[in-house]
């Protein structure tokens, strides 16, 4: 049995703008910490090509860093992105999942959908669905609102 999650968010920008915010290292460095009260560490490198990788390292301090390396499997700019993601927590726990992201134009902007599969337990999947992905969507939306001067359109 495979454990999957599917989450969506309506975002106030075009698919190209959302795709760019999601994949551009400099934009990610902004939205990763846009809602944090205290600035932490955010280091991101992106080689956006099939077979290329994105490496993100972030956390409140050097001794509390999370790390994620995504290998790009499919890129259909600005509609679809598929990666294999290996993440690790500061305590050394690791997990590898497959992430499929789609960017669909809508009247109000873009419907971004994330389907992530391969979770080891229902509890970890549910944590990602209710905390990790909600937080990521909140940050991307705050970035788009700030840079495009539009109002949030969350559903």
mmCIF file of N, CA and C in Angstrom, residues 38-41 58-66 90:
data_model
loop_
_atom_site.group_PDB
_atom_site.id
_atom_site.type_symbol
_atom_site.label_atom_id
_atom_site.label_comp_id
_atom_site.label_asym_id
_atom_site.label_seq_id
_atom_site.Cartn_x
_atom_site.Cartn_y
_atom_site.Cartn_z
ATOM 1 N N UNK A 38 11.750 35.419 13.281
ATOM 2 C CA UNK A 38 13.202 35.514 13.382
ATOM 3 C C UNK A 38 13.824 34.930 12.115
ATOM 4 N N UNK A 39 14.733 35.658 11.483
ATOM 5 C CA UNK A 39 15.369 35.094 10.285
ATOM 6 C C UNK A 39 16.208 33.878 10.666
ATOM 7 N N UNK A 40 16.113 32.856 9.859
ATOM 8 C CA UNK A 40 16.905 31.650 10.078
ATOM 9 C C UNK A 40 17.874 31.467 8.931
ATOM 10 N N UNK A 41 18.275 30.244 8.740
ATOM 11 C CA UNK A 41 19.199 29.894 7.669
ATOM 12 C C UNK A 41 18.397 29.323 6.509
ATOM 13 N N UNK A 58 17.580 24.478 5.457
ATOM 14 C CA UNK A 58 16.963 25.563 6.195
ATOM 15 C C UNK A 58 16.758 25.165 7.650
ATOM 16 N N UNK A 59 16.652 26.175 8.477
ATOM 17 C CA UNK A 59 16.372 25.945 9.888
ATOM 18 C C UNK A 59 16.692 27.172 10.711
ATOM 19 N N UNK A 60 16.381 27.109 11.997
ATOM 20 C CA UNK A 60 16.583 28.265 12.860
ATOM 21 C C UNK A 60 18.047 28.529 13.204
ATOM 22 N N UNK A 61 18.894 27.476 13.132
ATOM 23 C CA UNK A 61 20.315 27.629 13.466
ATOM 24 C C UNK A 61 21.109 26.520 12.795
ATOM 25 N N UNK A 62 22.440 26.639 12.804
ATOM 26 C CA UNK A 62 23.309 25.656 12.148
ATOM 27 C C UNK A 62 23.149 24.249 12.731
ATOM 28 N N UNK A 63 22.772 24.136 14.006
ATOM 29 C CA UNK A 63 22.626 22.815 14.619
ATOM 30 C C UNK A 63 21.196 22.270 14.534
ATOM 31 N N UNK A 64 20.303 22.995 13.851
ATOM 32 C CA UNK A 64 18.909 22.559 13.678
ATOM 33 C C UNK A 64 18.489 22.729 12.215
ATOM 34 N N UNK A 65 19.211 22.060 11.316
ATOM 35 C CA UNK A 65 18.943 22.234 9.890
ATOM 36 C C UNK A 65 18.181 21.051 9.294
ATOM 37 N N UNK A 66 17.227 21.389 8.445
ATOM 38 C CA UNK A 66 16.531 20.422 7.614
ATOM 39 C C UNK A 66 17.191 20.467 6.242
ATOM 40 N N UNK A 90 16.837 17.430 11.455
ATOM 41 C CA UNK A 90 18.038 17.641 12.262
ATOM 42 C C UNK A 90 18.442 16.416 13.092
#
